[in-house]
Amino acid sequence: MCIRDRSYPAGITRLQADALFNNDIKKSVNSVRKNIKMPINQNQADALISLAQSLGSTTFANSTVAKAINQKDFPKATTEFMRYNRAPTTVASFENGVLVKKTKTAIKPGLTKRRSAEAKLFCTPATPTLRSTVNKATANRKVGRTTSYRGREN
């Protein structure tokens, strides 16, 4: 049996790793279920569970992402993911000749990349038909064409 916060010098099996992961992720899944009042698709749920896992249940519950979704403002929710790309960093400085360590938040490139991936997943339609439509529209935008919602070029 694997226990969280315990050292495993010999490593663990895939089955044990899955058990640890499933135990850890339950809190995040429950936080999304409890705090998101609007219907969401599987991709949106996955992105929110990832965010909740990173932020913790309490911070996720009070996040601007969750608030925007519950206000039916999905576009705003998508941009709000990027608010959570900071992490505490200890900064040493001298004050009156004494070395003082202070904790400040700093933008972390890894968190920026993760939030961007979560926001992209949040915006990805969950069905193949919608995904195909979005991909076609995105491809057309890249070359300067526009497509109506019915797939015809304008």
JSON list of C-alpha atoms in Angstrom, two decimals, residues 17 28 32 36 43 45-46 50 58 61 72 76 78 104 111 117 122 131-132 138 146:
[
{"chain": "A", "resi": 17, "resn": "ALA", "atom": "CA", "xyz": [1.11, 5.16, -8.73]},
{"chain": "A", "resi": 28, "resn": "SER", "atom": "CA", "xyz": [-10.11, 18.26, -7.06]},
{"chain": "A", "resi": 32, "resn": "VAL", "atom": "CA", "xyz": [-15.24, 21.09, -9.33]},
{"chain": "A", "resi": 36, "resn": "ILE", "atom": "CA", "xyz": [-19.33, 24.73, -10.61]},
{"chain": "A", "resi": 43, "resn": "ASN", "atom": "CA", "xyz": [-12.92, 18.93, -21.67]},
{"chain": "A", "resi": 45, "resn": "ALA", "atom": "CA", "xyz": [-14.27, 19.49, -16.49]},
{"chain": "A", "resi": 46, "resn": "ASP", "atom": "CA", "xyz": [-10.77, 18.12, -17.16]},
{"chain": "A", "resi": 50, "resn": "SER", "atom": "CA", "xyz": [-6.32, 20.31, -13.40]},
{"chain": "A", "resi": 58, "resn": "THR", "atom": "CA", "xyz": [-10.38, 26.50, -1.32]},
{"chain": "A", "resi": 61, "resn": "ALA", "atom": "CA", "xyz": [-13.71, 27.64, -5.03]},
{"chain": "A", "resi": 72, "resn": "LYS", "atom": "CA", "xyz": [-22.38, 32.02, -17.50]},
{"chain": "A", "resi": 76, "resn": "LYS", "atom": "CA", "xyz": [-14.13, 35.48, -19.36]},
{"chain": "A", "resi": 78, "resn": "THR", "atom": "CA", "xyz": [-11.11, 31.21, -20.35]},
{"chain": "A", "resi": 104, "resn": "LYS", "atom": "CA", "xyz": [6.86, 37.43, -3.06]},
{"chain": "A", "resi": 111, "resn": "LEU", "atom": "CA", "xyz": [2.65, 27.67, -14.69]},
{"chain": "A", "resi": 117, "resn": "ALA", "atom": "CA", "xyz": [-2.91, 24.41, -21.94]},
{"chain": "A", "resi": 122, "resn": "PHE", "atom": "CA", "xyz": [-11.41, 24.36, -21.65]},
{"chain": "A", "resi": 131, "resn": "ARG", "atom": "CA", "xyz": [-14.03, 19.85, -32.83]},
{"chain": "A", "resi": 132, "resn": "SER", "atom": "CA", "xyz": [-13.93, 19.49, -36.63]},
{"chain": "A", "resi": 138, "resn": "THR", "atom": "CA", "xyz": [-9.25, 28.12, -36.88]},
{"chain": "A", "resi": 146, "resn": "THR", "atom": "CA", "xyz": [-13.61, 33.56, -42.51]}
]
